PDB file of C-alpha atoms in Angstrom:
ATOM      1  CA  MET S  24     -25.674  13.931 -15.628  1.00  0.00           C
ATOM      2  CA  ALA S  25     -28.329  12.239 -17.766  1.00  0.00           C
ATOM      3  CA  VAL S  26     -31.124  13.759 -15.609  1.00  0.00           C
ATOM      4  CA  ILE S  27     -29.686  17.277 -15.978  1.00  0.00           C
ATOM      5  CA  LEU S  28     -29.143  16.808 -19.723  1.00  0.00           C
ATOM      6  CA  GLY S  29     -32.732  15.526 -20.147  1.00  0.00           C
ATOM      7  CA  LEU S  30     -34.187  18.509 -18.268  1.00  0.00           C
ATOM      8  CA  VAL S  31     -32.077  20.985 -20.217  1.00  0.00           C
ATOM      9  CA  ILE S  32     -33.136  19.492 -23.580  1.00  0.00           C
ATOM     10  CA  GLY S  33     -36.803  19.182 -22.571  1.00  0.00           C
ATOM     11  CA  ILE S  34     -37.296  22.602 -20.902  1.00  0.00           C
ATOM     12  CA  GLY S  35     -35.056  24.291 -23.484  1.00  0.00           C
ATOM     13  CA  SER S  36     -37.155  22.853 -26.332  1.00  0.00           C
ATOM     14  CA  MET S  37     -40.389  23.889 -24.651  1.00  0.00           C
ATOM     15  CA  LEU S  38     -39.342  27.467 -23.895  1.00  0.00           C
ATOM     16  CA  GLY S  39     -37.641  27.807 -27.247  1.00  0.00           C
ATOM     17  CA  GLY S  40     -40.767  26.713 -29.075  1.00  0.00           C
ATOM     18  CA  PHE S  41     -42.927  28.973 -27.010  1.00  0.00           C
ATOM     19  CA  MET S  42     -40.716  31.974 -27.741  1.00  0.00           C
ATOM     20  CA  ALA S  43     -40.581  31.065 -31.481  1.00  0.00           C
ATOM     21  CA  MET S  44     -44.350  31.258 -31.534  1.00  0.00           C
ATOM     22  CA  GLY S  45     -44.157  34.766 -30.191  1.00  0.00           C
ATOM     23  CA  GLY S  46     -44.857  33.945 -26.553  1.00  0.00           C
ATOM     24  CA  HIS S  47     -43.351  35.897 -23.683  1.00  0.00           C
ATOM     25  CA  VAL S  48     -41.569  33.714 -21.147  1.00  0.00           C
ATOM     26  CA  ASP S  49     -42.102  36.187 -18.309  1.00  0.00           C
ATOM     27  CA  VAL S  50     -45.857  35.450 -18.488  1.00  0.00           C
ATOM     28  CA  LEU S  51     -45.100  31.890 -17.318  1.00  0.00           C
ATOM     29  CA  TRP S  52     -43.549  33.120 -14.095  1.00  0.00           C
ATOM     30  CA  GLN S  53     -46.439  33.095 -11.672  1.00  0.00           C
ATOM     31  CA  PRO S  54     -44.910  32.631  -8.151  1.00  0.00           C
ATOM     32  CA  PHE S  55     -48.232  32.289  -6.352  1.00  0.00           C
ATOM     33  CA  GLU S  56     -49.357  29.536  -8.734  1.00  0.00           C
ATOM     34  CA  VAL S  57     -46.054  27.793  -8.001  1.00  0.00           C
ATOM     35  CA  LEU S  58     -46.673  28.219  -4.220  1.00  0.00           C
ATOM     36  CA  ILE S  59     -50.201  26.730  -4.513  1.00  0.00           C
ATOM     37  CA  ILE S  60     -49.148  23.756  -6.627  1.00  0.00           C
ATOM     38  CA  PHE S  61     -45.909  22.687  -4.931  1.00  0.00           C
ATOM     39  CA  GLY S  62     -47.079  23.682  -1.453  1.00  0.00           C
ATOM     40  CA  LEU S  63     -50.153  21.375  -1.886  1.00  0.00           C
ATOM     41  CA  ALA S  64     -47.889  18.625  -3.328  1.00  0.00           C
ATOM     42  CA  ALA S  65     -45.511  18.882  -0.391  1.00  0.00           C
ATOM     43  CA  GLY S  66     -48.397  18.747   2.078  1.00  0.00           C
ATOM     44  CA  ILE S  67     -49.873  15.711   0.421  1.00  0.00           C
ATOM     45  CA  PHE S  68     -46.504  14.018   0.388  1.00  0.00           C
ATOM     46  CA  ILE S  69     -45.996  14.656   4.088  1.00  0.00           C
ATOM     47  CA  ILE S  70     -49.487  13.410   4.938  1.00  0.00           C
ATOM     48  CA  ALA S  71     -49.027  10.210   2.939  1.00  0.00           C
ATOM     49  CA  ASN S  72     -45.483   9.286   4.078  1.00  0.00           C
ATOM     50  CA  PRO S  73     -43.744   8.950   7.503  1.00  0.00           C
ATOM     51  CA  ALA S  74     -40.597  10.940   8.159  1.00  0.00           C
ATOM     52  CA  PRO S  75     -38.172   8.020   7.362  1.00  0.00           C
ATOM     53  CA  MET S  76     -39.813   7.589   3.943  1.00  0.00           C
ATOM     54  CA  ILE S  77     -39.457  11.317   3.209  1.00  0.00           C
ATOM     55  CA  LYS S  78     -35.762  11.114   3.992  1.00  0.00           C
ATOM     56  CA  LYS S  79     -35.398   7.921   1.987  1.00  0.00           C
ATOM     57  CA  THR S  80     -37.155   9.491  -0.993  1.00  0.00           C
ATOM     58  CA  GLY S  81     -34.769  12.444  -0.910  1.00  0.00           C
ATOM     59  CA  SER S  82     -31.838  10.039  -0.817  1.00  0.00           C
ATOM     60  CA  ALA S  83     -33.357   8.026  -3.691  1.00  0.00           C
ATOM     61  CA  ILE S  84     -33.694  11.133  -5.814  1.00  0.00           C
ATOM     62  CA  VAL S  85     -30.014  11.975  -5.244  1.00  0.00           C
ATOM     63  CA  GLN S  86     -28.918   8.392  -6.091  1.00  0.00           C
ATOM     64  CA  ALA S  87     -31.122   8.314  -9.235  1.00  0.00           C
ATOM     65  CA  SER S  88     -29.809  11.695 -10.339  1.00  0.00           C
ATOM     66  CA  SER S  89     -26.190  10.597  -9.897  1.00  0.00           C
ATOM     67  CA  GLY S  90     -26.860   7.082 -11.359  1.00  0.00           C
ATOM     68  CA  LYS S  91     -25.651   5.400  -8.189  1.00  0.00           C
ATOM     69  CA  ALA S  92     -25.640   1.734  -9.229  1.00  0.00           C
ATOM     70  CA  PRO S  93     -23.002  -0.957  -8.803  1.00  0.00           C
ATOM     71  CA  LYS S  94     -20.167  -0.450 -11.297  1.00  0.00           C
ATOM     72  CA  ARG S  95     -18.043  -3.100 -12.973  1.00  0.00           C
ATOM     73  CA  LYS S  96     -15.269  -2.629 -10.438  1.00  0.00           C
ATOM     74  CA  GLU S  97     -17.656  -3.070  -7.501  1.00  0.00           C
ATOM     75  CA  LEU S  98     -19.118  -6.288  -9.012  1.00  0.00           C
ATOM     76  CA  LEU S  99     -15.560  -7.651  -9.444  1.00  0.00           C
ATOM     77  CA  GLU S 100     -14.920  -6.794  -5.794  1.00  0.00           C
ATOM     78  CA  LEU S 101     -18.056  -8.669  -4.788  1.00  0.00           C
ATOM     79  CA  LEU S 102     -17.037 -11.687  -6.800  1.00  0.00           C
ATOM     80  CA  GLY S 103     -13.601 -11.605  -5.174  1.00  0.00           C
ATOM     81  CA  CYS S 104     -15.168 -11.441  -1.704  1.00  0.00           C
ATOM     82  CA  LEU S 105     -17.514 -14.352  -2.444  1.00  0.00           C
ATOM     83  CA  PHE S 106     -14.646 -16.469  -3.799  1.00  0.00           C
ATOM     84  CA  ALA S 107     -12.503 -15.749  -0.680  1.00  0.00           C
ATOM     85  CA  LEU S 108     -15.371 -16.794   1.569  1.00  0.00           C
ATOM     86  CA  MET S 109     -16.189 -19.988  -0.399  1.00  0.00           C
ATOM     87  CA  ARG S 110     -12.493 -20.866  -0.552  1.00  0.00           C
ATOM     88  CA  ASP S 111     -12.218 -20.544   3.211  1.00  0.00           C
ATOM     89  CA  LEU S 112     -15.457 -22.529   3.702  1.00  0.00           C
ATOM     90  CA  LYS S 113     -13.916 -25.291   1.639  1.00  0.00           C
ATOM     91  CA  ALA S 114     -10.406 -25.310   3.102  1.00  0.00           C
ATOM     92  CA  LYS S 115     -10.410 -23.841   6.598  1.00  0.00           C
ATOM     93  CA  PRO S 116     -11.844 -24.885   9.984  1.00  0.00           C
ATOM     94  CA  ARG S 117     -15.261 -23.611  10.888  1.00  0.00           C
ATOM     95  CA  ASN S 118     -14.106 -21.317  13.715  1.00  0.00           C
ATOM     96  CA  GLU S 119     -11.834 -19.394  11.380  1.00  0.00           C
ATOM     97  CA  VAL S 120     -14.661 -18.664   8.946  1.00  0.00           C
ATOM     98  CA  GLU S 121     -17.062 -17.841  11.807  1.00  0.00           C
ATOM     99  CA  ALA S 122     -14.579 -15.167  12.916  1.00  0.00           C
ATOM    100  CA  HIS S 123     -15.015 -13.401   9.581  1.00  0.00           C
ATOM    101  CA  VAL S 124     -18.769 -13.367   9.546  1.00  0.00           C
ATOM    102  CA  ASP S 125     -19.299 -12.682  13.281  1.00  0.00           C
ATOM    103  CA  ASN S 126     -17.181  -9.549  13.188  1.00  0.00           C
ATOM    104  CA  PRO S 127     -16.732  -8.543   9.582  1.00  0.00           C
ATOM    105  CA  GLU S 128     -15.502  -4.992  10.456  1.00  0.00           C
ATOM    106  CA  GLU S 129     -12.456  -6.517  12.097  1.00  0.00           C
ATOM    107  CA  SER S 130     -11.993  -9.353   9.593  1.00  0.00           C
ATOM    108  CA  GLU S 131      -8.837  -9.251   7.539  1.00  0.00           C
ATOM    109  CA  LEU S 132     -10.699 -10.904   4.726  1.00  0.00           C
ATOM    110  CA  PHE S 133     -13.428  -8.273   4.496  1.00  0.00           C
ATOM    111  CA  LYS S 134     -10.937  -5.421   4.919  1.00  0.00           C
ATOM    112  CA  LYS S 135      -9.617  -6.359   1.463  1.00  0.00           C
ATOM    113  CA  PHE S 136     -13.014  -5.451   0.048  1.00  0.00           C
ATOM    114  CA  PRO S 137     -13.895  -1.925   1.283  1.00  0.00           C
ATOM    115  CA  ALA S 138     -16.943  -1.496  -0.961  1.00  0.00           C
ATOM    116  CA  ILE S 139     -18.533  -4.559   0.657  1.00  0.00           C
ATOM    117  CA  LEU S 140     -17.781  -3.217   4.153  1.00  0.00           C
ATOM    118  CA  LYS S 141     -19.353   0.120   3.277  1.00  0.00           C
ATOM    119  CA  ASP S 142     -22.615  -1.448   2.126  1.00  0.00           C
ATOM    120  CA  LYS S 143     -23.948  -2.691   5.472  1.00  0.00           C
ATOM    121  CA  MET S 144     -27.120  -4.237   4.048  1.00  0.00           C
ATOM    122  CA  LEU S 145     -25.214  -6.323   1.526  1.00  0.00           C
ATOM    123  CA  LEU S 146     -22.574  -7.187   4.108  1.00  0.00           C
ATOM    124  CA  ASN S 147     -25.233  -8.507   6.517  1.00  0.00           C
ATOM    125  CA  PHE S 148     -26.886 -10.451   3.675  1.00  0.00           C
ATOM    126  CA  ILE S 149     -23.578 -12.208   2.863  1.00  0.00           C
ATOM    127  CA  CYS S 150     -22.672 -12.941   6.476  1.00  0.00           C
ATOM    128  CA  ASP S 151     -26.149 -14.257   7.399  1.00  0.00           C
ATOM    129  CA  TYR S 152     -26.078 -16.910   4.697  1.00  0.00           C
ATOM    130  CA  VAL S 153     -22.469 -17.900   5.241  1.00  0.00           C
ATOM    131  CA  ARG S 154     -23.509 -18.568   8.880  1.00  0.00           C
ATOM    132  CA  LEU S 155     -26.316 -20.792   7.596  1.00  0.00           C
ATOM    133  CA  ILE S 156     -23.872 -22.679   5.455  1.00  0.00           C
ATOM    134  CA  LEU S 157     -21.612 -23.157   8.468  1.00  0.00           C
ATOM    135  CA  ILE S 158     -24.468 -24.698  10.440  1.00  0.00           C
ATOM    136  CA  GLY S 159     -24.443 -27.477   7.921  1.00  0.00           C
ATOM    137  CA  ASN S 160     -27.973 -28.735   8.423  1.00  0.00           C
ATOM    138  CA  ALA S 161     -29.843 -26.351   6.153  1.00  0.00           C
ATOM    139  CA  ARG S 162     -30.696 -27.752   2.762  1.00  0.00           C
ATOM    140  CA  GLY S 163     -30.202 -25.796  -0.449  1.00  0.00           C
ATOM    141  CA  PHE S 164     -33.871 -25.285  -1.254  1.00  0.00           C
ATOM    142  CA  GLU S 165     -34.492 -24.011   2.316  1.00  0.00           C
ATOM    143  CA  ILE S 166     -31.749 -21.381   2.008  1.00  0.00           C
ATOM    144  CA  GLU S 167     -32.923 -20.433  -1.466  1.00  0.00           C
ATOM    145  CA  ALA S 168     -36.475 -19.827  -0.136  1.00  0.00           C
ATOM    146  CA  LEU S 169     -35.045 -17.590   2.601  1.00  0.00           C
ATOM    147  CA  MET S 170     -32.932 -15.712   0.116  1.00  0.00           C
ATOM    148  CA  ASP S 171     -35.850 -15.153  -2.231  1.00  0.00           C
ATOM    149  CA  GLN S 172     -37.979 -13.862   0.631  1.00  0.00           C
ATOM    150  CA  GLU S 173     -35.312 -11.453   1.815  1.00  0.00           C
ATOM    151  CA  ILE S 174     -34.495 -10.248  -1.678  1.00  0.00           C
ATOM    152  CA  ALA S 175     -38.175  -9.558  -2.287  1.00  0.00           C
ATOM    153  CA  THR S 176     -38.347  -7.542   0.961  1.00  0.00           C
ATOM    154  CA  ILE S 177     -35.227  -5.520   0.048  1.00  0.00           C
ATOM    155  CA  ARG S 178     -36.590  -4.866  -3.476  1.00  0.00           C
ATOM    156  CA  LYS S 179     -39.930  -3.700  -2.137  1.00  0.00           C
ATOM    157  CA  ASP S 180     -38.166  -1.369   0.319  1.00  0.00           C
ATOM    158  CA  LYS S 181     -35.998   0.104  -2.419  1.00  0.00           C
ATOM    159  CA  GLN S 182     -39.012   0.677  -4.683  1.00  0.00           C
ATOM    160  CA  LYS S 183     -41.086   2.526  -2.019  1.00  0.00           C
ATOM    161  CA  PRO S 184     -39.613   6.018  -2.917  1.00  0.00           C
ATOM    162  CA  ALA S 185     -40.544   5.471  -6.561  1.00  0.00           C
ATOM    163  CA  LEU S 186     -44.147   4.635  -5.561  1.00  0.00           C
ATOM    164  CA  ALA S 187     -44.308   7.711  -3.323  1.00  0.00           C
ATOM    165  CA  LEU S 188     -43.114  10.007  -6.120  1.00  0.00           C
ATOM    166  CA  GLY S 189     -45.445   8.253  -8.553  1.00  0.00           C
ATOM    167  CA  GLU S 190     -48.452   9.130  -6.378  1.00  0.00           C
ATOM    168  CA  ILE S 191     -47.402  12.793  -6.396  1.00  0.00           C
ATOM    169  CA  ALA S 192     -46.926  12.663 -10.160  1.00  0.00           C
ATOM    170  CA  ASP S 193     -50.502  11.315 -10.467  1.00  0.00           C
ATOM    171  CA  ALA S 194     -51.849  14.060  -8.265  1.00  0.00           C
ATOM    172  CA  LEU S 195     -50.043  17.047  -9.811  1.00  0.00           C
ATOM    173  CA  PRO S 196     -52.318  17.577 -12.882  1.00  0.00           C
ATOM    174  CA  ALA S 197     -55.364  17.737 -10.551  1.00  0.00           C
ATOM    175  CA  ILE S 198     -53.433  20.130  -8.238  1.00  0.00           C
ATOM    176  CA  GLY S 199     -52.712  22.249 -11.221  1.00  0.00           C
ATOM    177  CA  ILE S 200     -56.421  22.455 -12.001  1.00  0.00           C
ATOM    178  CA  VAL S 201     -57.058  23.525  -8.376  1.00  0.00           C
ATOM    179  CA  ALA S 202     -54.548  26.367  -8.839  1.00  0.00           C
ATOM    180  CA  ALA S 203     -56.159  27.294 -12.150  1.00  0.00           C
ATOM    181  CA  VAL S 204     -59.648  27.316 -10.621  1.00  0.00           C
ATOM    182  CA  LEU S 205     -58.458  29.682  -7.901  1.00  0.00           C
ATOM    183  CA  GLY S 206     -56.992  31.868 -10.636  1.00  0.00           C
ATOM    184  CA  ILE S 207     -60.265  31.897 -12.502  1.00  0.00           C
ATOM    185  CA  VAL S 208     -62.103  32.834  -9.227  1.00  0.00           C
ATOM    186  CA  LYS S 209     -59.733  35.749  -8.955  1.00  0.00           C
ATOM    187  CA  ALA S 210     -60.290  36.656 -12.580  1.00  0.00           C
ATOM    188  CA  MET S 211     -64.079  36.601 -12.144  1.00  0.00           C
ATOM    189  CA  GLY S 212     -63.681  39.072  -9.325  1.00  0.00           C
ATOM    190  CA  ALA S 213     -62.244  41.508 -11.936  1.00  0.00           C
ATOM    191  CA  ILE S 214     -64.843  40.859 -14.619  1.00  0.00           C
ATOM    192  CA  ASP S 215     -65.584  44.613 -14.835  1.00  0.00           C
ATOM    193  CA  GLN S 216     -61.990  45.378 -15.755  1.00  0.00           C
ATOM    194  CA  SER S 217     -60.594  46.037 -19.174  1.00  0.00           C
ATOM    195  CA  PRO S 218     -59.980  43.058 -21.516  1.00  0.00           C
ATOM    196  CA  GLU S 219     -56.199  43.471 -21.131  1.00  0.00           C
ATOM    197  CA  ILE S 220     -56.351  43.091 -17.332  1.00  0.00           C
ATOM    198  CA  LEU S 221     -58.904  40.300 -17.485  1.00  0.00           C
ATOM    199  CA  GLY S 222     -56.866  38.447 -20.197  1.00  0.00           C
ATOM    200  CA  GLY S 223     -53.770  38.677 -18.035  1.00  0.00           C
ATOM    201  CA  LEU S 224     -55.568  37.209 -15.028  1.00  0.00           C
ATOM    202  CA  ILE S 225     -56.997  34.333 -17.096  1.00  0.00           C
ATOM    203  CA  ALA S 226     -53.588  33.607 -18.575  1.00  0.00           C
ATOM    204  CA  SER S 227     -52.089  33.552 -15.053  1.00  0.00           C
ATOM    205  CA  ALA S 228     -54.779  31.017 -14.031  1.00  0.00           C
ATOM    206  CA  LEU S 229     -54.005  28.759 -17.003  1.00  0.00           C
ATOM    207  CA  VAL S 230     -50.336  28.747 -15.992  1.00  0.00           C
ATOM    208  CA  GLY S 231     -51.442  26.640 -12.955  1.00  0.00           C
ATOM    209  CA  THR S 232     -52.776  23.857 -15.217  1.00  0.00           C
ATOM    210  CA  PHE S 233     -49.620  24.106 -17.308  1.00  0.00           C
ATOM    211  CA  LEU S 234     -47.294  23.836 -14.325  1.00  0.00           C
ATOM    212  CA  GLY S 235     -49.190  20.896 -12.824  1.00  0.00           C
ATOM    213  CA  ILE S 236     -49.094  18.862 -16.023  1.00  0.00           C
ATOM    214  CA  LEU S 237     -45.519  19.830 -16.811  1.00  0.00           C
ATOM    215  CA  SER S 238     -44.081  18.978 -13.401  1.00  0.00           C
ATOM    216  CA  SER S 239     -45.985  15.689 -13.378  1.00  0.00           C
ATOM    217  CA  TYR S 240     -45.032  14.309 -16.768  1.00  0.00           C
ATOM    218  CA  ALA S 241     -41.653  16.109 -17.237  1.00  0.00           C
ATOM    219  CA  PHE S 242     -40.096  15.579 -13.772  1.00  0.00           C
ATOM    220  CA  PHE S 243     -41.911  13.550 -11.145  1.00  0.00           C
ATOM    221  CA  ALA S 244     -43.061  10.634 -13.350  1.00  0.00           C
ATOM    222  CA  PRO S 245     -39.633  10.242 -15.113  1.00  0.00           C
ATOM    223  CA  MET S 246     -37.838  10.574 -11.754  1.00  0.00           C
ATOM    224  CA  SER S 247     -40.021   7.818 -10.327  1.00  0.00           C
ATOM    225  CA  SER S 248     -39.191   5.602 -13.282  1.00  0.00           C
ATOM    226  CA  LYS S 249     -35.489   6.440 -12.863  1.00  0.00           C
ATOM    227  CA  ILE S 250     -35.565   5.501  -9.151  1.00  0.00           C
ATOM    228  CA  LYS S 251     -37.142   2.133 -10.077  1.00  0.00           C
ATOM    229  CA  THR S 252     -34.353   1.492 -12.603  1.00  0.00           C
ATOM    230  CA  ILE S 253     -31.580   2.363 -10.213  1.00  0.00           C
ATOM    231  CA  ALA S 254     -33.181   0.356  -7.411  1.00  0.00           C
ATOM    232  CA  GLU S 255     -33.373  -2.681  -9.650  1.00  0.00           C
ATOM    233  CA  LYS S 256     -29.696  -2.285 -10.567  1.00  0.00           C
ATOM    234  CA  GLN S 257     -28.844  -2.038  -6.833  1.00  0.00           C
ATOM    235  CA  MET S 258     -30.438  -5.487  -6.406  1.00  0.00           C
ATOM    236  CA  LYS S 259     -27.816  -7.121  -8.691  1.00  0.00           C
ATOM    237  CA  PRO S 260     -25.237  -7.789  -5.895  1.00  0.00           C
ATOM    238  CA  TYR S 261     -27.859  -9.718  -3.926  1.00  0.00           C
ATOM    239  CA  LEU S 262     -28.704 -11.927  -6.941  1.00  0.00           C
ATOM    240  CA  ILE S 263     -25.042 -12.556  -7.625  1.00  0.00           C
ATOM    241  CA  THR S 264     -24.519 -13.564  -3.999  1.00  0.00           C
ATOM    242  CA  LYS S 265     -27.572 -15.804  -4.078  1.00  0.00           C
ATOM    243  CA  GLN S 266     -26.564 -17.711  -7.169  1.00  0.00           C
ATOM    244  CA  ALA S 267     -22.926 -18.140  -6.134  1.00  0.00           C
ATOM    245  CA  LEU S 268     -23.709 -19.381  -2.594  1.00  0.00           C
ATOM    246  CA  LEU S 269     -26.510 -21.631  -3.769  1.00  0.00           C
ATOM    247  CA  ALA S 270     -24.162 -23.239  -6.339  1.00  0.00           C
ATOM    248  CA  TYR S 271     -21.592 -23.780  -3.608  1.00  0.00           C
ATOM    249  CA  ILE S 272     -24.189 -25.304  -1.268  1.00  0.00           C
ATOM    250  CA  ASN S 273     -25.199 -27.691  -4.041  1.00  0.00           C
ATOM    251  CA  GLY S 274     -21.674 -28.955  -4.382  1.00  0.00           C
ATOM    252  CA  ALA S 275     -19.920 -26.681  -6.890  1.00  0.00           C
ATOM    253  CA  MET S 276     -16.301 -25.791  -6.454  1.00  0.00           C
ATOM    254  CA  PRO S 277     -15.713 -22.096  -5.493  1.00  0.00           C
ATOM    255  CA  GLN S 278     -14.488 -21.229  -9.022  1.00  0.00           C
ATOM    256  CA  ILE S 279     -17.576 -22.843 -10.584  1.00  0.00           C
ATOM    257  CA  ALA S 280     -19.915 -21.353  -8.009  1.00  0.00           C
ATOM    258  CA  LEU S 281     -18.465 -17.948  -8.800  1.00  0.00           C
ATOM    259  CA  GLU S 282     -19.388 -18.447 -12.461  1.00  0.00           C
ATOM    260  CA  HIS S 283     -23.011 -18.985 -11.423  1.00  0.00           C
ATOM    261  CA  GLY S 284     -22.854 -15.573  -9.851  1.00  0.00           C
ATOM    262  CA  ARG S 285     -21.068 -13.935 -12.775  1.00  0.00           C
ATOM    263  CA  LYS S 286     -23.618 -15.205 -15.283  1.00  0.00           C
ATOM    264  CA  THR S 287     -26.405 -13.255 -13.543  1.00  0.00           C
ATOM    265  CA  ILE S 288     -24.724  -9.954 -14.525  1.00  0.00           C
ATOM    266  CA  GLU S 289     -26.209  -8.400 -17.664  1.00  0.00           C
ATOM    267  CA  THR S 290     -23.952  -8.712 -20.749  1.00  0.00           C
ATOM    268  CA  SER S 291     -23.231  -4.968 -21.050  1.00  0.00           C
ATOM    269  CA  SER S 292     -21.449  -4.857 -17.668  1.00  0.00           C
ATOM    270  CA  ARG S 293     -20.541  -8.502 -17.114  1.00  0.00           C
ATOM    271  CA  PRO S 294     -16.804  -8.983 -16.340  1.00  0.00           C
ATOM    272  CA  THR S 295     -15.069 -11.571 -18.486  1.00  0.00           C
ATOM    273  CA  ILE S 296     -13.616 -14.761 -17.048  1.00  0.00           C
ATOM    274  CA  ASP S 297     -10.112 -13.294 -17.485  1.00  0.00           C
ATOM    275  CA  GLU S 298     -11.079 -10.199 -15.533  1.00  0.00           C
ATOM    276  CA  VAL S 299     -12.526 -12.275 -12.743  1.00  0.00           C
ATOM    277  CA  GLU S 300      -9.348 -14.396 -12.597  1.00  0.00           C
ATOM    278  CA  SER S 301      -7.007 -11.421 -12.648  1.00  0.00           C
ATOM    279  CA  GLU S 302      -8.941  -8.980 -10.429  1.00  0.00           C
ATOM    280  CA  ALA S 303     -11.449 -10.933  -8.356  1.00  0.00           C
ATOM    281  CA  LEU S 304      -9.487 -14.141  -7.794  1.00  0.00           C
ATOM    282  CA  GLY S 305      -6.129 -12.391  -7.878  1.00  0.00           C
ATOM    283  CA  ASN S 306      -2.809 -13.616  -9.060  1.00  0.00           C
ATOM    284  CA  GLY S 307      -0.743 -12.955  -5.897  1.00  0.00           C
ATOM    285  CA  PRO S 308       1.030 -15.615  -3.793  1.00  0.00           C
ATOM    286  CA  ALA S 309      -1.608 -15.491  -1.051  1.00  0.00           C
ATOM    287  CA  ASN S 310      -4.379 -16.220  -3.494  1.00  0.00           C
ATOM    288  CA  ASP S 311      -2.358 -18.927  -5.193  1.00  0.00           C
ATOM    289  CA  GLU S 312      -1.882 -20.527  -1.825  1.00  0.00           C
ATOM    290  CA  GLY S 313      -5.597 -20.302  -1.143  1.00  0.00           C
ATOM    291  CA  ARG S 314      -6.423 -21.927  -4.494  1.00  0.00           C
ATOM    292  CA  ARG S 315      -3.997 -24.747  -3.776  1.00  0.00           C
ATOM    293  CA  ALA S 316      -5.668 -25.267  -0.408  1.00  0.00           C
ATOM    294  CA  THR S 317      -9.042 -25.366  -2.148  1.00  0.00           C
ATOM    295  CA  ASP S 318      -7.862 -27.948  -4.651  1.00  0.00           C
ATOM    296  CA  LYS S 319      -6.318 -30.044  -1.881  1.00  0.00           C
ATOM    297  CA  ALA S 320      -9.543 -29.965   0.113  1.00  0.00           C
ATOM    298  CA  ALA S 321     -11.439 -31.063  -2.949  1.00  0.00           C
TER     299      ALA S 321
END
């Protein structure tokens, strides 16, 4: 919604100002200039990026346009999942916990958290490090180093579409100049025509420069920045998981370890302790029994 609103305000202001100055909007419609500019941009993009990256960039644009980032409810669900796992690690035999992480799709624990099951990358991240905890020989700093390395890899992968679009944004002003030069070449071929015809041809050529600069700075560069912002927000569940599990490895009780994860959430969307207790930890009999088991194990 914000992307659409921004485009409407920006393009509306530009066209409105142009018309207020006495300009004719129909002059800006030059389909062959559009074909040259965006055809070249598409060709460059295809040359520079493999097919999987092209698909990933399309998906990233859709996610950025819709603002697809973890919401408060999803973060609460993650905290609840982490608490359930840490509680079981503390209170239940190893084989029972292994059953959850070895086959999470069939696990009754994970079935309570559908958003986690849906995000396969995050699900694998959680299960991998719970397995390492179950091994029992890995030290906290070793697991932290592994987590940091994997998080850096995931972040780099999520940022690639933004870099790909950024390269096109950088190239578009020059591509616009190419279209303009071709338009000038055409105009020079009609140098013997009347000033009205020659002026129209030169104006058409200048539209190429205009479209190249406009599309670069009004769409591709902002969209690249938006993808970076959304990608960084999508990293938040991994950082929450890292901090909570590391705190647990270092000896914190599940409730305290969960606080380590909660504190990594930015203040504008951070759930309160009461919200975590009521929604993530739950107040039902099953959760009460689990907390009593945790306290007993401690």
